Amino acid sequence: MYFLTGWPRRLLCPLRSEENPFHIQPSSQRFYFAVLSETQLSIWFSRPSVLIVSYVESAKAAAQFGFYQQAEWKPDDSMIAVAAANGYVLLFDVVGGGDDKCLYEPVYPKGSPRVKVNPGYKEEQCAPALSLEMKRPVDLEAPITSLQSMQEDLVVSTADGFLHILQWNGVSNGRKAINLCTVPFSLDLQSSRGGPSLDLDGVHIRDMEYCVTLDGFAVVFDDGRLGFITPMASRFTADQLQGVWAADVTDGTCVAVNNKYRLMAFGCASGSVSVYMIDTTTGSMQLSHRLELTPKHYPDTWNKTGPVKSIQWSPDYSVVMVTWECGGLSLWSVFGAHLICTLGEDFAYRSDGTKKEPIKISSMSWGAEGYHLWVITSSDGARGEGPPPLQQAGILQFQFIKSALTVNPCTSNQEQVLLIGEDRLYLTCGDPTQAHSAPEQHASRDGAPLYPPSPAPSTVSQGLSTLLGHRHWHVVQIHSTYLESNWPIRYAAIDTQGQCMAVAGRRGFAHYSSFTRKWKLFGNITQEQNMTVTGGLAWWNDYIIIACYNFIDQQEELRLYLRSSNLDNAFANVTKLHSDTLLLNVFRNMVILFRADCSICLYNIERRQDSPTSSAVSIELLQEVTMARYIPHPALVVSVTLTSVRTETGITLKAPQQACAAESIMLNLAGQLIMLQRDRSGPQVREKEAPPNQKKLLPFCPPVVLAQCVENVWTTCRSNRKKRHLLEALWLACGEAGMKVWLPLFPRDHRKPHSFLSRRIMLPFHINIYPLAVLFEDALVLGATNETVLYDGLQGPREPLEAHFPFCTVERTSQIYLHHILRQLLVRNLGEQALLLAQSCAGLPYFPHVLELMVHVVLEEEATSREPIPDPLLPTVAKFITEFPLFLQTIVHCARKTEYALWNYLFAAVGNPKDLFEECLMAQDLDTAASYLIILQNMEVPAVSRQHATLLFNTALEQGKWDLCRHMIRFLKAIGSGESETPPLTPTTQEPSSTGGFEFFRHRSISLSQSADSLIPGKFSLQKTLSMPTGPSAKSSDRWSRDSDCAENMYIDMMLWRHARRLLEEVRLKDLGCFSAQLGFELIGWLCKERTRAARVDDFVTALKRLHQDFLWPFPVIPRLLNADQFPLQERPLPAQPRGVMAPSVFSVLGTRLLKSQSADSLLNSDMDTAPPHGAPNSHSWLDGLGAEQKEMDMASTDEPQTEEAFLSPLINKVDECSIGSATDLTETSSMSELEHISMELANKGPHKSQVQLRYLLHIFMEAGCLEWCVVIGLILRDTNIIKQVVSFLDCPEVPAETVQNVRNGLLAVDAWASSDCLGYKPFLSLLRPQLQKLAETVAEQVLPESFQPSSASKLTEASSPRAEESRGPASLGASLPAEASGGGPGGPHTNAGNGKDPV
Amino acid sequence: MIEVVASMSRGPVFLAGELLECLITFTNPMSHLSTSASSEMLAWASAQIHCQFHASESRVALPAQGTKQDVQAGSDTVLIPSRGERGQCMLDTPPKILFCDLRLDPGESKTYSYNEIVPTDGPPSFRGQAVKYVYKLTIGCQRVNSPIKLLRVPFRVLVLHGMPEPPFPQHEEVAPSNPFLEEEEGGRRDARPLERALDMLMISTSRRCAHLFNITNMRGKVAKFCIFKTVYRLGEDIIGTFTFSEGDIPCLQYSVSLQSEEEVQQQYQRRPGQSASITGHGRHLESCLHTASCHFSLPVPLNVTPGFSTDIVSLRWRLHFEFVTAREPVEPPTVLQNQSEVTVWTGADHVDVDTFSWDLPIKVLPTNPALASYVSQFSGTNSINI
């Protein structure tokens, strides 16, 4: 395909003249261009684009002959015929093209280094010198309407309805004129004998063009009718001509004929181009397709283009350029795929939106090989009055790059996108080497989220993501020496790995390897100039195969060159061919050639191991197939490929590898794809016996037509067990009809193949890019499109060219087609096949997207169609998708991408969103369930959606999906905002609070703390809210405390409270902590309320054990070696004073520290002496007591410098030698047991993070006054002063009696449990002896005194027996420290390395 | 026999300051003759990044005592990655130990992930005439009492000046107030510097500031040249337009080539005042006689080194133009209509020309390393059997 690139180049005629050129006519090889103005004929050269000669008519002759109108070259470029206004045909001789006398040869000043620099420099600079001589005019006495060269003659049509046939040598006697009226015209050739002849009197031919392959003239009459005139006998000059005409077309304006595809493109006044073909059976003109601008893409210009002015087919006949009277250019592929149009987007509008005048084109013509389009613009309207200004004429030269497939459709070019520009190659870099082995999905490294997604070259699908995301071309500039002497480049080929490229110009060829980044040219220039590539070139492993013509021996040859050896015929492997080659292709180890005598040859290539030099290769002719019967003209064959495709798929063949032998030949004959399949009907020759090298190849069956309007064919010779559907399919590009795939169908179970004769099915599907390559394994089509960049508004009053035209670039695109195919299969109720195909592609990264597209496309069509659909496809598609795990996501993604109106239709087919929601919940797929909520919210009554939201919210809470919970809170607030009535669901456990009614909840958080205060007479102080640990308020913006209250907030609170209550009852403190942290749940306020209800601890022992489990806290262990007597614990209680004193103040400092810097770590590194604790009066009354006490403590501590020693602070993550209490502290009271004790304490600490969390929870419970929990945490932390502190609070009047009772019983239960199960706790419990006593007395006063068995202490003594090891508690991670090591100094092994981090 | 395979997951090209991740797999291949007893032992393996610097004697005079003495000499570990390589190791990262005493049973394989921030203070990978900077990841492993085996994986480093400093793993701004919150911060940090760098790169190279030049030689004005920006990323196209119709000296042909200029710093030059070595990286040749305006689009190859300068060498980029113009201005001849006889104008056979050249400095910046790794000649993987 063709793509516009860069800006057009503007040529300037060196001569100043009053006349403006209006017509350009290329020579047959397109190296020379004849440019006509009224009295001037100029010849331009193609490269360098310079004016060679200009012939100015004398005044007398101009008066006699009239102004020039049209020109036509003789096929051998030796003469030009010019039609003049007064009916004269002026024949000019083009003199001097032969010898290499050049123009504009640069002459350098002496001594300039320039000339020696590069020898190639000389030729390219100058153009051949030509001259023009008028031979003789021929008078046809009637104005000439069109002239066309045909074989050796010149056919001229004149306004008097005559058709003159002249000889180029102008000999008058050979002249014949045929009156159009004598030519019988009819609708088709059979009935032409008697049929009514078109009355053609007074009608003449306005435009005509000779088509070689149709052997006739396509004509447009001046009344707009279209016709096709062919000679009845073989020679055209015989008088019997006959014609057919196209019915019901009366607005023809111009015609252009496509020789390769036998198409005739007629431009019409309506602006559309109708493309006709000749029906070979009836000989009638048959409309093939139309080239029309669609209103969708060009809403404002599609019908205002005016009549078609000119149509030009590209030299390789693969694209056609159309221009209209209103100007503008548009490019179409041969069968109507729209590529470019300059009437829209950046071409028509400036960046500031103003409309640009489209360029009006008076004449245009393609350059050699289609790289340039020479355009002569007509600047009408500039014709002011007065003498025409003397100016230099301008010619525009548009630059194109084209796909290598247009000229060289070999298989290796089909799996990569290779574009050729005039001087460079574009290939898609970043392509993964086609990993042929089925790529197992190893864990894809997602690495740093770079864009484009990170490539892992090895796997195809991983590499695929780079393809999708990648738009970068790898540009390789063609070697300038080779290019200058062999411009234009005709053939290009890339190898299957995409690493090496070969190009062939007029003579010789060159190849490039991306490993060495170097071009390889012929060492000996004569070898290069003595051969020209005719049939094309292709790669076979690391050999380059070319079909070329050897000028010296005048012999057509097939040559193989090894890439690694240098380029010389000595290393080439040459095979003589006895007929010209037109096409060459490679299939595995076979080369297929299509020859000019319409025969196909198959050669086998093998690398000869026997010969020393590895480059020896043997080529032998395997088979010759003559196709002369089926091919009217060899030029019509567009491409020939060997494939492993058969009508019946692999089933009848024994093994799949056999399916990969060359089974059939695909021949694209002028757009008609015909297949010749091996004739396997005969007796099956046992493959195995036949010695491999002279395998007798089966003959081919007669051809079968597979499809029409085919531009390109893709097939692969690889095989892949898992993806047989895709790999054994045949892909066709069919122009405007999109693409077609000839898909093999396999029976579902291979066991009984016979019951189902596998067949193939041709499925069309739409595609909105132009396909250039097909990735078989990835079910993806690669293409390219034109993009434009505006550089206007830059400089200069007079708009420079760059401002008028946008800069054109070519971008890579790709398209997924799997959903089209699956849908087509479903429509033809081949559901089974669709399932097989889909399952084989389930591994593709974009497979979910494919399912979504399937639903989306069908939904859009069926839901928006006006009339009811008899057999809706959506239900079958829905049923199909349920086979895949992604069903739920697919439906919801698709629903959210289509507008609301279509949802009813969708869910009617797919199922009620409510039960889909439940399905998600059952499948624990909460995120999808959440997106279903949004659908429910729109489709259902708010109550229903709220009910489902609650369901989801609770499961999310349960599963700790905090992001989802936050979304749910926002969602619930949103949908509930309109609601007034109270939520039905929440059981109102809330007994009527004293302040009653709704205002209780009005100011949310404040009221919460107030509610606590309401119990306690203290006044409300602002710091209070500060003191509360702010949850992630910074993160969750939805702190509902601020905005206005409504039933919704209360409804949400209900659920949060219920969840918190459940967590607390199940003693899941860690989850409670996370829950409150993530959702910013006011824990303290809530705990205050629940103090006497949920926050009570019924069973201290299970609570303690559960905490141990949750926080991975080791059960304490008695160090074994301590012999009993050495264990003085109970006689001499620890000098509690220093620690006792420190604890509360430390605690208060910690508390205040926590408030101030909000950093949990500060909770730990309590270097109290530095930070002066400021009194943070907290307002809880009995808490105030706590607070008050703290206050004195703080007061005491603020005025005189604290000399507290370093607190036995738990571990700090940095290994800090002196972190375990400063040595001084130890020496003072040091005794071995003290050391033991401390080291044992350390050993039994839990991980650092758990410590922080427990301390934090402790603070919360303290604030909330849940004393039982404080006791439990104190126990696990084995922090005596916490317990002491709590016990001291217990005798405050406000504390309800049963709390005291409960604490006491709890402690007793723990003590009992400790003595029975976990002796490690005994030492700690013994420390609490005084508190327990005090507690027992207070309870005794209030309640029946319970005897406190003094004997518990005795149990302590033998506690130190070795039994401690098998304490039932879970063997805590860090605790199993060898006791004997504890004797070491503080810096012993059990520094923080021991715990805190799990030993790896 | 143990097979050691090292492969860089993200391709062989990195920006300095980016996190290089390499997966090193040690496999004891199951072969028919391997018995259960033939499990293999490896004493240790460690990996290190080093940059090898090599100067050509003919161009660079390194001072005798060499301020750039081999950094490796002083290193205290036994792994010398640059052993057996020419030149000196000018920069290396601290070696990281992958494992100590690994035992592999037949058929068993173990994969280790080596992560390291590519040093930001080093030079980019560069292979010039005077100086070469080569980056390699060296994995040294040793069996008990046998020589150290080195596995080298070459990779390419692009240095983006002004790359934001990689954030040192300093602690978060403020420790989370709630201990239950800290879990999910996680390791999202490492991606940010690269994305910021690439964004900055995009911004600096996508601004369009057109520069207009009047090309004149001693005889007069030849053309007007416009180039749309002077800062390019690797892989971008350099686009420039010529308007010859505004010149009055006809220009026959112009050529533009992208050249890199490698100049050894003053104090290290072998011969005082030695010229910088110029290498061409792409050339566009076009004849422009009878041309009013044309443009060129020259691709910057992906595998070249962007501009940089170290204390030994500096690399600059420029566009080198060469014009072949006629010696005298030519007034376009006027064609007179309706003359008495036919006039035939033909082009001149010879044109006296002279050539002159012009250099336009441009800046070449790195690009997205993932893009550059597609066309890199390194594969990013390597393997040895020890």
mmCIF file with all atom_site columns, N, CA, C and O in Angstrom, chain A residues 429-432 452-457 459-472 780 812 814 845, chain B residues 370-371 373-374:
data_model
loop_
_atom_site.group_PDB
_atom_site.id
_atom_site.type_symbol
_atom_site.label_atom_id
_atom_site.label_alt_id
_atom_site.label_comp_id
_atom_site.label_asym_id
_atom_site.label_entity_id
_atom_site.label_seq_id
_atom_site.pdbx_PDB_ins_code
_atom_site.Cartn_x
_atom_site.Cartn_y
_atom_site.Cartn_z
_atom_site.occupancy
_atom_site.B_iso_or_equiv
_atom_site.pdbx_formal_charge
_atom_site.auth_seq_id
_atom_site.auth_comp_id
_atom_site.auth_asym_id
_atom_site.auth_atom_id
_atom_site.pdbx_PDB_model_num
ATOM 1   N N  . CYS A 1 429 ? 10.376 -2.175  14.362 1.00 0.00 ? 429 CYS A N  1
ATOM 2   C CA . CYS A 1 429 ? 11.380 -2.702  15.326 1.00 0.00 ? 429 CYS A CA 1
ATOM 3   C C  . CYS A 1 429 ? 10.624 -3.062  16.598 1.00 0.00 ? 429 CYS A C  1
ATOM 4   O O  . CYS A 1 429 ? 9.480  -2.651  16.804 1.00 0.00 ? 429 CYS A O  1
ATOM 5   N N  . GLY A 1 430 ? 11.260 -3.857  17.396 1.00 0.00 ? 430 GLY A N  1
ATOM 6   C CA . GLY A 1 430 ? 10.574 -4.260  18.624 1.00 0.00 ? 430 GLY A CA 1
ATOM 7   C C  . GLY A 1 430 ? 9.746  -5.502  18.373 1.00 0.00 ? 430 GLY A C  1
ATOM 8   O O  . GLY A 1 430 ? 9.055  -6.008  19.221 1.00 0.00 ? 430 GLY A O  1
ATOM 9   N N  . ASP A 1 431 ? 9.856  -6.018  17.157 1.00 0.00 ? 431 ASP A N  1
ATOM 10  C CA . ASP A 1 431 ? 9.101  -7.266  16.898 1.00 0.00 ? 431 ASP A CA 1
ATOM 11  C C  . ASP A 1 431 ? 9.802  -8.402  17.615 1.00 0.00 ? 431 ASP A C  1
ATOM 12  O O  . ASP A 1 431 ? 11.008 -8.526  17.526 1.00 0.00 ? 431 ASP A O  1
ATOM 13  N N  . PRO A 1 432 ? 9.058  -9.217  18.312 1.00 0.00 ? 432 PRO A N  1
ATOM 14  C CA . PRO A 1 432 ? 9.718  -10.377 18.932 1.00 0.00 ? 432 PRO A CA 1
ATOM 15  C C  . PRO A 1 432 ? 10.096 -11.358 17.822 1.00 0.00 ? 432 PRO A C  1
ATOM 16  O O  . PRO A 1 432 ? 9.419  -11.424 16.804 1.00 0.00 ? 432 PRO A O  1
ATOM 17  N N  . PRO A 1 452 ? 6.644  2.181   26.735 1.00 0.00 ? 452 PRO A N  1
ATOM 18  C CA . PRO A 1 452 ? 5.680  1.101   26.518 1.00 0.00 ? 452 PRO A CA 1
ATOM 19  C C  . PRO A 1 452 ? 5.971  -0.079  27.447 1.00 0.00 ? 452 PRO A C  1
ATOM 20  O O  . PRO A 1 452 ? 7.061  -0.134  28.003 1.00 0.00 ? 452 PRO A O  1
ATOM 21  N N  . PRO A 1 453 ? 5.016  -0.913  27.640 1.00 0.00 ? 453 PRO A N  1
ATOM 22  C CA . PRO A 1 453 ? 5.186  -2.021  28.618 1.00 0.00 ? 453 PRO A CA 1
ATOM 23  C C  . PRO A 1 453 ? 6.489  -2.768  28.343 1.00 0.00 ? 453 PRO A C  1
ATOM 24  O O  . PRO A 1 453 ? 6.919  -2.865  27.196 1.00 0.00 ? 453 PRO A O  1
ATOM 25  N N  . SER A 1 454 ? 7.104  -3.251  29.347 1.00 0.00 ? 454 SER A N  1
ATOM 26  C CA . SER A 1 454 ? 8.508  -3.732  29.204 1.00 0.00 ? 454 SER A CA 1
ATOM 27  C C  . SER A 1 454 ? 8.514  -4.965  28.306 1.00 0.00 ? 454 SER A C  1
ATOM 28  O O  . SER A 1 454 ? 7.666  -5.830  28.424 1.00 0.00 ? 454 SER A O  1
ATOM 29  N N  . PRO A 1 455 ? 9.409  -4.998  27.341 1.00 0.00 ? 455 PRO A N  1
ATOM 30  C CA . PRO A 1 455 ? 9.440  -6.125  26.383 1.00 0.00 ? 455 PRO A CA 1
ATOM 31  C C  . PRO A 1 455 ? 10.247 -7.275  26.980 1.00 0.00 ? 455 PRO A C  1
ATOM 32  O O  . PRO A 1 455 ? 11.272 -7.060  27.610 1.00 0.00 ? 455 PRO A O  1
ATOM 33  N N  . ALA A 1 456 ? 9.745  -8.494  26.831 1.00 0.00 ? 456 ALA A N  1
ATOM 34  C CA . ALA A 1 456 ? 10.670 -9.631  27.085 1.00 0.00 ? 456 ALA A CA 1
ATOM 35  C C  . ALA A 1 456 ? 10.761 -10.324 25.733 1.00 0.00 ? 456 ALA A C  1
ATOM 36  O O  . ALA A 1 456 ? 9.836  -11.011 25.334 1.00 0.00 ? 456 ALA A O  1
ATOM 37  N N  . PRO A 1 457 ? 11.811 -10.071 25.016 1.00 0.00 ? 457 PRO A N  1
ATOM 38  C CA . PRO A 1 457 ? 11.853 -10.491 23.595 1.00 0.00 ? 457 PRO A CA 1
ATOM 39  C C  . PRO A 1 457 ? 11.512 -11.967 23.428 1.00 0.00 ? 457 PRO A C  1
ATOM 40  O O  . PRO A 1 457 ? 11.057 -12.369 22.396 1.00 0.00 ? 457 PRO A O  1
ATOM 41  N N  . THR A 1 459 ? 9.124  -14.105 24.578 1.00 0.00 ? 459 THR A N  1
ATOM 42  C CA . THR A 1 459 ? 7.797  -14.719 24.302 1.00 0.00 ? 459 THR A CA 1
ATOM 43  C C  . THR A 1 459 ? 7.036  -13.832 23.317 1.00 0.00 ? 459 THR A C  1
ATOM 44  O O  . THR A 1 459 ? 7.150  -12.621 23.336 1.00 0.00 ? 459 THR A O  1
ATOM 45  N N  . VAL A 1 460 ? 6.228  -14.481 22.524 1.00 0.00 ? 460 VAL A N  1
ATOM 46  C CA . VAL A 1 460 ? 5.502  -13.748 21.477 1.00 0.00 ? 460 VAL A CA 1
ATOM 47  C C  . VAL A 1 460 ? 4.455  -12.863 22.141 1.00 0.00 ? 460 VAL A C  1
ATOM 48  O O  . VAL A 1 460 ? 4.423  -11.674 21.966 1.00 0.00 ? 460 VAL A O  1
ATOM 49  N N  . SER A 1 461 ? 3.627  -13.484 22.989 1.00 0.00 ? 461 SER A N  1
ATOM 50  C CA . SER A 1 461 ? 2.514  -12.650 23.494 1.00 0.00 ? 461 SER A CA 1
ATOM 51  C C  . SER A 1 461 ? 3.108  -11.545 24.356 1.00 0.00 ? 461 SER A C  1
ATOM 52  O O  . SER A 1 461 ? 2.634  -10.435 24.359 1.00 0.00 ? 461 SER A O  1
ATOM 53  N N  . GLN A 1 462 ? 4.205  -11.838 25.046 1.00 0.00 ? 462 GLN A N  1
ATOM 54  C CA . GLN A 1 462 ? 4.789  -10.738 25.852 1.00 0.00 ? 462 GLN A CA 1
ATOM 55  C C  . GLN A 1 462 ? 5.269  -9.661  24.891 1.00 0.00 ? 462 GLN A C  1
ATOM 56  O O  . GLN A 1 462 ? 4.943  -8.496  25.025 1.00 0.00 ? 462 GLN A O  1
ATOM 57  N N  . GLY A 1 463 ? 5.930  -10.083 23.832 1.00 0.00 ? 463 GLY A N  1
ATOM 58  C CA . GLY A 1 463 ? 6.416  -9.102  22.852 1.00 0.00 ? 463 GLY A CA 1
ATOM 59  C C  . GLY A 1 463 ? 5.225  -8.403  22.225 1.00 0.00 ? 463 GLY A C  1
ATOM 60  O O  . GLY A 1 463 ? 5.249  -7.239  21.878 1.00 0.00 ? 463 GLY A O  1
ATOM 61  N N  . LEU A 1 464 ? 4.126  -9.111  22.188 1.00 0.00 ? 464 LEU A N  1
ATOM 62  C CA . LEU A 1 464 ? 2.945  -8.563  21.516 1.00 0.00 ? 464 LEU A CA 1
ATOM 63  C C  . LEU A 1 464 ? 2.573  -7.224  22.148 1.00 0.00 ? 464 LEU A C  1
ATOM 64  O O  . LEU A 1 464 ? 2.273  -6.255  21.485 1.00 0.00 ? 464 LEU A O  1
ATOM 65  N N  . SER A 1 465 ? 2.679  -7.186  23.464 1.00 0.00 ? 465 SER A N  1
ATOM 66  C CA . SER A 1 465 ? 2.211  -5.937  24.095 1.00 0.00 ? 465 SER A CA 1
ATOM 67  C C  . SER A 1 465 ? 3.071  -4.807  23.561 1.00 0.00 ? 465 SER A C  1
ATOM 68  O O  . SER A 1 465 ? 2.619  -3.694  23.408 1.00 0.00 ? 465 SER A O  1
ATOM 69  N N  . THR A 1 466 ? 4.335  -5.100  23.208 1.00 0.00 ? 466 THR A N  1
ATOM 70  C CA . THR A 1 466 ? 5.128  -3.974  22.680 1.00 0.00 ? 466 THR A CA 1
ATOM 71  C C  . THR A 1 466 ? 4.575  -3.597  21.304 1.00 0.00 ? 466 THR A C  1
ATOM 72  O O  . THR A 1 466 ? 4.535  -2.451  20.942 1.00 0.00 ? 466 THR A O  1
ATOM 73  N N  . LEU A 1 467 ? 4.108  -4.589  20.577 1.00 0.00 ? 467 LEU A N  1
ATOM 74  C CA . LEU A 1 467 ? 3.591  -4.259  19.235 1.00 0.00 ? 467 LEU A CA 1
ATOM 75  C C  . LEU A 1 467 ? 2.412  -3.316  19.398 1.00 0.00 ? 467 LEU A C  1
ATOM 76  O O  . LEU A 1 467 ? 2.312  -2.286  18.779 1.00 0.00 ? 467 LEU A O  1
ATOM 77  N N  . LEU A 1 468 ? 1.547  -3.721  20.298 1.00 0.00 ? 468 LEU A N  1
ATOM 78  C CA . LEU A 1 468 ? 0.333  -2.905  20.401 1.00 0.00 ? 468 LEU A CA 1
ATOM 79  C C  . LEU A 1 468 ? 0.722  -1.499  20.840 1.00 0.00 ? 468 LEU A C  1
ATOM 80  O O  . LEU A 1 468 ? 0.282  -0.510  20.302 1.00 0.00 ? 468 LEU A O  1
ATOM 81  N N  . GLY A 1 469 ? 1.637  -1.466  21.808 1.00 0.00 ? 469 GLY A N  1
ATOM 82  C CA . GLY A 1 469 ? 1.889  -0.153  22.376 1.00 0.00 ? 469 GLY A CA 1
ATOM 83  C C  . GLY A 1 469 ? 2.904  0.633   21.578 1.00 0.00 ? 469 GLY A C  1
ATOM 84  O O  . GLY A 1 469 ? 3.275  1.729   21.935 1.00 0.00 ? 469 GLY A O  1
ATOM 85  N N  . HIS A 1 470 ? 3.401  0.039   20.441 1.00 0.00 ? 470 HIS A N  1
ATOM 86  C CA . HIS A 1 470 ? 4.614  0.672   19.905 1.00 0.00 ? 470 HIS A CA 1
ATOM 87  C C  . HIS A 1 470 ? 4.336  1.334   18.561 1.00 0.00 ? 470 HIS A C  1
ATOM 88  O O  . HIS A 1 470 ? 3.682  0.775   17.712 1.00 0.00 ? 470 HIS A O  1
ATOM 89  N N  . ARG A 1 471 ? 4.865  2.518   18.363 1.00 0.00 ? 471 ARG A N  1
ATOM 90  C CA . ARG A 1 471 ? 4.598  3.178   17.069 1.00 0.00 ? 471 ARG A CA 1
ATOM 91  C C  . ARG A 1 471 ? 5.902  3.513   16.386 1.00 0.00 ? 471 ARG A C  1
ATOM 92  O O  . ARG A 1 471 ? 5.915  4.292   15.446 1.00 0.00 ? 471 ARG A O  1
ATOM 93  N N  . HIS A 1 472 ? 7.032  2.929   16.837 1.00 0.00 ? 472 HIS A N  1
ATOM 94  C CA . HIS A 1 472 ? 8.306  3.425   16.326 1.00 0.00 ? 472 HIS A CA 1
ATOM 95  C C  . HIS A 1 472 ? 8.745  2.589   15.143 1.00 0.00 ? 472 HIS A C  1
ATOM 96  O O  . HIS A 1 472 ? 8.703  1.358   15.195 1.00 0.00 ? 472 HIS A O  1
ATOM 97  N N  . LEU A 1 780 ? -3.760 -11.320 15.266 1.00 0.00 ? 780 LEU A N  1
ATOM 98  C CA . LEU A 1 780 ? -3.661 -9.853  15.198 1.00 0.00 ? 780 LEU A CA 1
ATOM 99  C C  . LEU A 1 780 ? -3.251 -9.477  13.781 1.00 0.00 ? 780 LEU A C  1
ATOM 100 O O  . LEU A 1 780 ? -2.478 -10.185 13.145 1.00 0.00 ? 780 LEU A O  1
ATOM 101 N N  . ARG A 1 812 ? 2.275  3.066   12.874 1.00 0.00 ? 812 ARG A N  1
ATOM 102 C CA . ARG A 1 812 ? 1.924  1.631   12.850 1.00 0.00 ? 812 ARG A CA 1
ATOM 103 C C  . ARG A 1 812 ? 0.605  1.426   13.594 1.00 0.00 ? 812 ARG A C  1
ATOM 104 O O  . ARG A 1 812 ? 0.356  2.083   14.599 1.00 0.00 ? 812 ARG A O  1
ATOM 105 N N  . SER A 1 814 ? -2.552 -1.684  14.646 1.00 0.00 ? 814 SER A N  1
ATOM 106 C CA . SER A 1 814 ? -2.837 -3.138  14.662 1.00 0.00 ? 814 SER A CA 1
ATOM 107 C C  . SER A 1 814 ? -4.314 -3.298  15.008 1.00 0.00 ? 814 SER A C  1
ATOM 108 O O  . SER A 1 814 ? -4.921 -2.363  15.545 1.00 0.00 ? 814 SER A O  1
ATOM 109 N N  . PRO A 1 845 ? -3.074 -11.928 25.888 1.00 0.00 ? 845 PRO A N  1
ATOM 110 C CA . PRO A 1 845 ? -3.279 -10.898 26.928 1.00 0.00 ? 845 PRO A CA 1
ATOM 111 C C  . PRO A 1 845 ? -4.557 -10.092 26.706 1.00 0.00 ? 845 PRO A C  1
ATOM 112 O O  . PRO A 1 845 ? -5.164 -9.600  27.638 1.00 0.00 ? 845 PRO A O  1
ATOM 113 N N  . ALA B 2 370 ? 13.656 1.240   27.024 1.00 0.00 ? 370 ALA B N  1
ATOM 114 C CA . ALA B 2 370 ? 12.985 0.031   26.490 1.00 0.00 ? 370 ALA B CA 1
ATOM 115 C C  . ALA B 2 370 ? 12.999 0.096   24.961 1.00 0.00 ? 370 ALA B C  1
ATOM 116 O O  . ALA B 2 370 ? 13.219 -0.892  24.276 1.00 0.00 ? 370 ALA B O  1
ATOM 117 N N  . LEU B 2 371 ? 12.834 1.320   24.433 1.00 0.00 ? 371 LEU B N  1
ATOM 118 C CA . LEU B 2 371 ? 12.812 1.466   22.975 1.00 0.00 ? 371 LEU B CA 1
ATOM 119 C C  . LEU B 2 371 ? 14.209 1.142   22.419 1.00 0.00 ? 371 LEU B C  1
ATOM 120 O O  . LEU B 2 371 ? 14.350 0.407   21.443 1.00 0.00 ? 371 LEU B O  1
ATOM 121 N N  . SER B 2 373 ? 16.359 -0.742  23.610 1.00 0.00 ? 373 SER B N  1
ATOM 122 C CA . SER B 2 373 ? 16.861 -2.113  23.807 1.00 0.00 ? 373 SER B CA 1
ATOM 123 C C  . SER B 2 373 ? 16.404 -3.009  22.661 1.00 0.00 ? 373 SER B C  1
ATOM 124 O O  . SER B 2 373 ? 16.884 -4.119  22.510 1.00 0.00 ? 373 SER B O  1
ATOM 125 N N  . TYR B 2 374 ? 15.458 -2.553  21.842 1.00 0.00 ? 374 TYR B N  1
ATOM 126 C CA . TYR B 2 374 ? 15.029 -3.428  20.733 1.00 0.00 ? 374 TYR B CA 1
ATOM 127 C C  . TYR B 2 374 ? 16.151 -3.584  19.726 1.00 0.00 ? 374 TYR B C  1
ATOM 128 O O  . TYR B 2 374 ? 16.345 -4.628  19.146 1.00 0.00 ? 374 TYR B O  1
#
